[in-house]
mmCIF file of C-alpha atoms in Angstrom:
data_model
loop_
_atom_site.group_PDB
_atom_site.id
_atom_site.type_symbol
_atom_site.label_atom_id
_atom_site.label_comp_id
_atom_site.label_asym_id
_atom_site.label_seq_id
_atom_site.Cartn_x
_atom_site.Cartn_y
_atom_site.Cartn_z
ATOM 1 C CA GLY A 1120 97.073 83.425 81.963
ATOM 2 C CA ALA A 1121 94.354 84.056 84.473
ATOM 3 C CA GLY A 1122 94.560 87.836 84.348
ATOM 4 C CA VAL A 1123 95.761 90.710 82.216
ATOM 5 C CA SER A 1124 99.546 90.730 82.118
ATOM 6 C CA GLN A 1125 101.621 93.831 81.428
ATOM 7 C CA SER A 1126 105.341 94.334 80.961
ATOM 8 C CA PRO A 1127 107.567 95.926 81.967
ATOM 9 C CA SER A 1128 106.138 96.766 85.359
ATOM 10 C CA ASN A 1129 108.572 99.675 85.618
ATOM 11 C CA LYS A 1130 110.449 101.547 82.925
ATOM 12 C CA VAL A 1131 112.804 104.467 83.373
ATOM 13 C CA THR A 1132 113.944 106.141 80.195
ATOM 14 C CA GLU A 1133 115.635 109.304 79.033
ATOM 15 C CA LYS A 1134 113.764 112.058 77.290
ATOM 16 C CA GLY A 1135 113.740 111.499 73.540
ATOM 17 C CA LYS A 1136 113.996 107.724 73.657
ATOM 18 C CA ASP A 1137 111.294 105.375 72.361
ATOM 19 C CA VAL A 1138 109.520 102.907 74.653
ATOM 20 C CA GLU A 1139 107.321 99.899 74.093
ATOM 21 C CA LEU A 1140 104.798 98.638 76.605
ATOM 22 C CA ARG A 1141 103.223 95.228 76.251
ATOM 23 C CA CYS A 1142 99.830 93.868 77.230
ATOM 24 C CA ASP A 1143 98.633 90.284 77.207
ATOM 25 C CA PRO A 1144 94.857 90.237 77.762
ATOM 26 C CA ILE A 1145 92.723 87.562 79.346
ATOM 27 C CA SER A 1146 92.328 84.611 77.019
ATOM 28 C CA GLY A 1147 89.081 84.895 75.083
ATOM 29 C CA HIS A 1148 88.723 88.641 75.600
ATOM 30 C CA THR A 1149 88.771 90.233 72.184
ATOM 31 C CA ALA A 1150 88.287 93.808 73.381
ATOM 32 C CA LEU A 1151 91.436 95.510 74.666
ATOM 33 C CA TYR A 1152 91.908 99.005 76.078
ATOM 34 C CA TRP A 1153 94.813 101.213 77.020
ATOM 35 C CA TYR A 1154 94.410 103.842 79.725
ATOM 36 C CA ARG A 1155 96.944 105.925 81.556
ATOM 37 C CA GLN A 1156 96.996 107.457 84.991
ATOM 38 C CA SER A 1157 99.210 110.452 85.548
ATOM 39 C CA LEU A 1158 100.239 111.379 89.073
ATOM 40 C CA GLY A 1159 97.199 112.458 91.082
ATOM 41 C CA GLN A 1160 94.894 112.103 88.108
ATOM 42 C CA GLY A 1161 92.125 109.746 87.104
ATOM 43 C CA LEU A 1162 92.313 107.172 84.373
ATOM 44 C CA GLU A 1163 92.539 108.635 80.885
ATOM 45 C CA PHE A 1164 91.346 106.577 77.909
ATOM 46 C CA LEU A 1165 93.931 106.167 75.141
ATOM 47 C CA ILE A 1166 92.790 103.544 72.621
ATOM 48 C CA TYR A 1167 90.406 100.646 72.173
ATOM 49 C CA PHE A 1168 90.903 97.498 70.094
ATOM 50 C CA GLN A 1169 88.235 95.129 68.865
ATOM 51 C CA GLY A 1170 90.193 92.164 67.583
ATOM 52 C CA ASN A 1171 93.153 93.602 65.682
ATOM 53 C CA SER A 1172 91.430 96.790 64.612
ATOM 54 C CA ALA A 1173 91.265 100.000 66.583
ATOM 55 C CA PRO A 1174 87.865 101.635 66.067
ATOM 56 C CA ASP A 1175 88.583 104.266 68.681
ATOM 57 C CA LYS A 1176 91.966 106.001 68.876
ATOM 58 C CA SER A 1177 90.494 109.224 70.117
ATOM 59 C CA GLY A 1178 92.437 109.268 73.363
ATOM 60 C CA LEU A 1179 95.958 109.100 71.963
ATOM 61 C CA PRO A 1180 97.495 112.417 73.094
ATOM 62 C CA SER A 1181 99.790 112.952 70.111
ATOM 63 C CA ASP A 1182 101.194 111.284 67.009
ATOM 64 C CA ARG A 1183 104.128 110.103 69.115
ATOM 65 C CA PHE A 1184 101.763 107.494 70.531
ATOM 66 C CA SER A 1185 100.761 104.412 68.586
ATOM 67 C CA ALA A 1186 99.464 100.975 69.382
ATOM 68 C CA GLU A 1187 99.011 97.744 67.589
ATOM 69 C CA ARG A 1188 97.504 94.404 68.294
ATOM 70 C CA THR A 1189 98.349 91.202 66.502
ATOM 71 C CA GLY A 1190 96.566 87.875 66.438
ATOM 72 C CA GLY A 1191 93.700 89.347 68.389
ATOM 73 C CA SER A 1192 95.744 88.966 71.525
ATOM 74 C CA VAL A 1193 98.914 90.788 72.591
ATOM 75 C CA SER A 1194 99.028 94.546 72.200
ATOM 76 C CA THR A 1195 101.993 96.923 72.175
ATOM 77 C CA LEU A 1196 101.784 100.608 73.015
ATOM 78 C CA THR A 1197 104.702 102.571 71.577
ATOM 79 C CA ILE A 1198 105.710 106.048 72.628
ATOM 80 C CA GLN A 1199 108.269 107.717 70.392
ATOM 81 C CA ARG A 1200 110.595 110.511 71.454
ATOM 82 C CA THR A 1201 109.330 110.372 75.021
ATOM 83 C CA GLN A 1202 108.739 113.584 76.939
ATOM 84 C CA GLN A 1203 108.616 114.127 80.679
ATOM 85 C CA GLU A 1204 104.848 114.645 80.545
ATOM 86 C CA ASP A 1205 104.523 111.063 79.286
ATOM 87 C CA SER A 1206 105.468 109.842 82.772
ATOM 88 C CA ALA A 1207 102.471 107.904 84.059
ATOM 89 C CA VAL A 1208 101.160 104.454 84.817
ATOM 90 C CA TYR A 1209 99.907 102.864 81.616
ATOM 91 C CA LEU A 1210 97.080 100.444 82.271
ATOM 92 C CA CYS A 1211 95.785 97.809 79.918
ATOM 93 C CA ALA A 1212 92.340 96.254 80.276
ATOM 94 C CA SER A 1213 90.322 93.659 78.444
ATOM 95 C CA SER A 1214 86.667 92.721 78.264
ATOM 96 C CA LEU A 1215 84.341 90.306 76.584
ATOM 97 C CA THR A 1216 83.223 91.265 73.125
ATOM 98 C CA PRO A 1217 81.381 93.014 71.636
ATOM 99 C CA ILE A 1218 79.967 94.751 74.675
ATOM 100 C CA SER A 1219 80.180 93.264 78.111
ATOM 101 C CA ASP A 1220 76.824 92.941 79.803
ATOM 102 C CA THR A 1221 78.201 94.553 82.915
ATOM 103 C CA GLY A 1222 80.594 96.988 81.298
ATOM 104 C CA GLU A 1223 83.293 95.488 83.494
ATOM 105 C CA LEU A 1224 86.873 95.862 82.374
ATOM 106 C CA PHE A 1225 89.626 93.659 83.753
ATOM 107 C CA PHE A 1226 92.782 95.653 84.331
ATOM 108 C CA GLY A 1227 96.403 94.646 84.478
ATOM 109 C CA GLU A 1228 98.746 95.983 87.151
ATOM 110 C CA GLY A 1229 100.090 98.639 84.857
ATOM 111 C CA SER A 1230 103.456 99.736 83.520
ATOM 112 C CA ARG A 1231 104.953 102.669 85.365
ATOM 113 C CA LEU A 1232 106.865 104.881 82.955
ATOM 114 C CA THR A 1233 109.288 107.510 84.203
ATOM 115 C CA VAL A 1234 110.870 109.849 81.682
ATOM 116 C CA LEU A 1235 113.922 111.659 83.028
ATOM 117 C CA ASP B 572 86.155 119.034 80.002
ATOM 118 C CA GLN B 573 85.734 116.457 82.749
ATOM 119 C CA GLN B 574 82.575 114.504 82.108
ATOM 120 C CA VAL B 575 82.867 112.543 85.358
ATOM 121 C CA LYS B 576 83.944 114.298 88.530
ATOM 122 C CA GLN B 577 84.749 113.140 92.015
ATOM 123 C CA ASN B 578 85.033 116.338 93.970
ATOM 124 C CA SER B 579 86.433 114.818 97.149
ATOM 125 C CA PRO B 580 90.019 113.688 96.594
ATOM 126 C CA SER B 581 90.164 111.988 99.974
ATOM 127 C CA LEU B 582 87.985 110.671 102.764
ATOM 128 C CA SER B 583 88.882 109.474 106.231
ATOM 129 C CA VAL B 584 86.439 107.358 108.239
ATOM 130 C CA GLN B 585 86.495 105.322 111.420
ATOM 131 C CA GLU B 586 86.222 101.558 111.168
ATOM 132 C CA GLY B 587 82.600 100.429 111.454
ATOM 133 C CA ARG B 588 81.172 103.737 110.243
ATOM 134 C CA ILE B 589 79.718 104.529 106.833
ATOM 135 C CA SER B 590 81.842 105.759 103.939
ATOM 136 C CA ILE B 591 80.007 107.853 101.349
ATOM 137 C CA LEU B 592 81.734 108.591 98.061
ATOM 138 C CA ASN B 593 80.181 110.985 95.578
ATOM 139 C CA CYS B 594 80.395 111.294 91.817
ATOM 140 C CA ASP B 595 78.841 113.753 89.377
ATOM 141 C CA TYR B 596 78.600 113.513 85.624
ATOM 142 C CA THR B 597 77.657 115.911 82.866
ATOM 143 C CA ASN B 598 76.884 113.707 79.858
ATOM 144 C CA SER B 599 73.200 112.782 79.980
ATOM 145 C CA MET B 600 73.850 110.018 77.444
ATOM 146 C CA PHE B 601 75.718 107.908 80.004
ATOM 147 C CA ASP B 602 73.556 104.912 80.812
ATOM 148 C CA TYR B 603 75.770 102.704 82.925
ATOM 149 C CA PHE B 604 77.889 103.527 85.928
ATOM 150 C CA LEU B 605 80.588 101.584 87.704
ATOM 151 C CA TRP B 606 82.813 101.860 90.730
ATOM 152 C CA TYR B 607 86.345 100.519 90.687
ATOM 153 C CA LYS B 608 88.685 100.083 93.626
ATOM 154 C CA LYS B 609 92.437 100.428 93.320
ATOM 155 C CA TYR B 610 95.164 99.427 95.749
ATOM 156 C CA PRO B 611 98.703 100.808 95.316
ATOM 157 C CA ALA B 612 100.741 99.083 92.602
ATOM 158 C CA GLU B 613 97.708 97.131 91.433
ATOM 159 C CA GLY B 614 95.254 97.621 88.604
ATOM 160 C CA PRO B 615 91.723 98.804 89.361
ATOM 161 C CA THR B 616 89.219 96.081 90.133
ATOM 162 C CA PHE B 617 85.518 96.215 89.494
ATOM 163 C CA LEU B 618 83.399 96.757 92.585
ATOM 164 C CA ILE B 619 79.784 97.412 91.705
ATOM 165 C CA SER B 620 77.721 98.858 88.880
ATOM 166 C CA ILE B 621 74.306 100.299 88.195
ATOM 167 C CA SER B 622 72.219 100.704 85.077
ATOM 168 C CA SER B 623 70.417 103.970 84.435
ATOM 169 C CA ILE B 624 67.068 102.168 84.691
ATOM 170 C CA LYS B 625 67.703 101.614 88.402
ATOM 171 C CA ASP B 626 68.259 103.987 91.276
ATOM 172 C CA LYS B 627 69.922 101.581 93.672
ATOM 173 C CA ASN B 628 72.062 98.477 93.557
ATOM 174 C CA GLU B 629 73.323 96.640 96.589
ATOM 175 C CA ASP B 630 76.066 94.049 96.988
ATOM 176 C CA GLY B 631 76.936 93.139 100.530
ATOM 177 C CA ARG B 632 78.443 96.141 102.285
ATOM 178 C CA PHE B 633 78.432 98.181 99.090
ATOM 179 C CA THR B 634 75.447 100.114 97.756
ATOM 180 C CA VAL B 635 75.405 102.450 94.783
ATOM 181 C CA PHE B 636 72.694 105.089 94.427
ATOM 182 C CA LEU B 637 71.900 106.862 91.180
ATOM 183 C CA ASN B 638 70.032 110.146 90.858
ATOM 184 C CA LYS B 639 69.615 110.679 87.128
ATOM 185 C CA SER B 640 67.896 114.028 87.376
ATOM 186 C CA ALA B 641 70.808 115.373 89.380
ATOM 187 C CA LYS B 642 73.390 113.435 87.339
ATOM 188 C CA HIS B 643 74.805 112.202 90.602
ATOM 189 C CA LEU B 644 75.756 108.851 92.019
ATOM 190 C CA SER B 645 77.157 107.766 95.305
ATOM 191 C CA LEU B 646 78.783 104.693 96.783
ATOM 192 C CA HIS B 647 78.032 103.727 100.361
ATOM 193 C CA ILE B 648 80.257 101.333 102.246
ATOM 194 C CA VAL B 649 78.839 100.146 105.534
ATOM 195 C CA PRO B 650 80.366 99.135 107.802
ATOM 196 C CA SER B 651 83.747 100.377 106.625
ATOM 197 C CA GLN B 652 86.716 98.094 107.238
ATOM 198 C CA PRO B 653 90.466 98.834 107.212
ATOM 199 C CA GLY B 654 90.801 96.653 104.080
ATOM 200 C CA ASP B 655 88.543 99.111 102.273
ATOM 201 C CA SER B 656 91.345 101.679 102.352
ATOM 202 C CA ALA B 657 92.053 102.293 98.668
ATOM 203 C CA VAL B 658 91.371 104.727 95.848
ATOM 204 C CA TYR B 659 87.847 104.490 94.460
ATOM 205 C CA PHE B 660 87.096 105.508 90.896
ATOM 206 C CA CYS B 661 83.678 106.294 89.531
ATOM 207 C CA ALA B 662 83.212 105.475 85.838
ATOM 208 C CA ALA B 663 80.485 105.983 83.262
ATOM 209 C CA ASP B 664 79.694 104.128 80.088
ATOM 210 C CA LEU B 665 77.549 104.362 76.997
ATOM 211 C CA LEU B 666 76.230 100.846 76.530
ATOM 212 C CA LEU B 667 74.092 101.677 73.518
ATOM 213 C CA LYS B 668 76.986 102.156 71.149
ATOM 214 C CA ALA B 669 79.143 100.099 68.876
ATOM 215 C CA ALA B 670 82.555 100.916 70.235
ATOM 216 C CA GLY B 671 83.065 98.699 73.212
ATOM 217 C CA ASN B 672 83.144 99.578 76.870
ATOM 218 C CA LYS B 673 85.090 102.817 76.744
ATOM 219 C CA LEU B 674 84.742 104.017 80.273
ATOM 220 C CA THR B 675 85.062 107.623 81.331
ATOM 221 C CA PHE B 676 86.624 107.789 84.775
ATOM 222 C CA GLY B 677 86.534 110.326 87.535
ATOM 223 C CA GLY B 678 89.691 111.460 89.291
ATOM 224 C CA GLY B 679 89.300 109.073 92.214
ATOM 225 C CA THR B 680 88.723 109.400 95.953
ATOM 226 C CA ARG B 681 91.294 108.054 98.361
ATOM 227 C CA VAL B 682 89.592 106.384 101.321
ATOM 228 C CA LEU B 683 91.361 105.749 104.597
ATOM 229 C CA VAL B 684 89.577 103.612 107.139
ATOM 230 C CA LYS B 685 91.097 104.025 110.580
ATOM 231 C CA PRO B 686 90.992 101.094 113.008
#
């Protein structure tokens, strides 16, 4: 596709359930990032992929969070045993590899997660 | 510890006037700075950037100023238009590294341009 695609756009779940969020980056972009934006907050870095490997997982808030990327393309962010504080908009972005000349990231529209 | 701060959560300006958004950072290793614009229910989109070797970069109505000694940057929008109403995020990057473009974002400033 022309842009970064994320699904679902909205997800409401009950506390304790697992959720999976999907990201399909721009074709040809081998760098992929997950960020999240909690209500009234800025964007918080979660994890970065270069190809299928994740050299930087430093932003994952707990071991309930994991992400994988297969085929150097689609990525899935999984949150296990969701908590109410996990409620946020999860944004995926991609960029040219290895380091974009402009530092520009291309963001998807985000997946809004609400944990009841 | 917030490495990038936008101390004004909101800004209201009349159409045609100048909007000035401010951003401060603490990490002196940051060498690239970007502004992103975000409309509701959309992802952020890149607006303008500046390298630490420059002190000004201009693109149409948008100009970014960088004061390295003060660790401060600002975005000027002139003249402001109603379509500029959005949340603006300041971001900083370490280009001289091996781990991709991991941007550190500020908390955002919501701009409202009144007709």
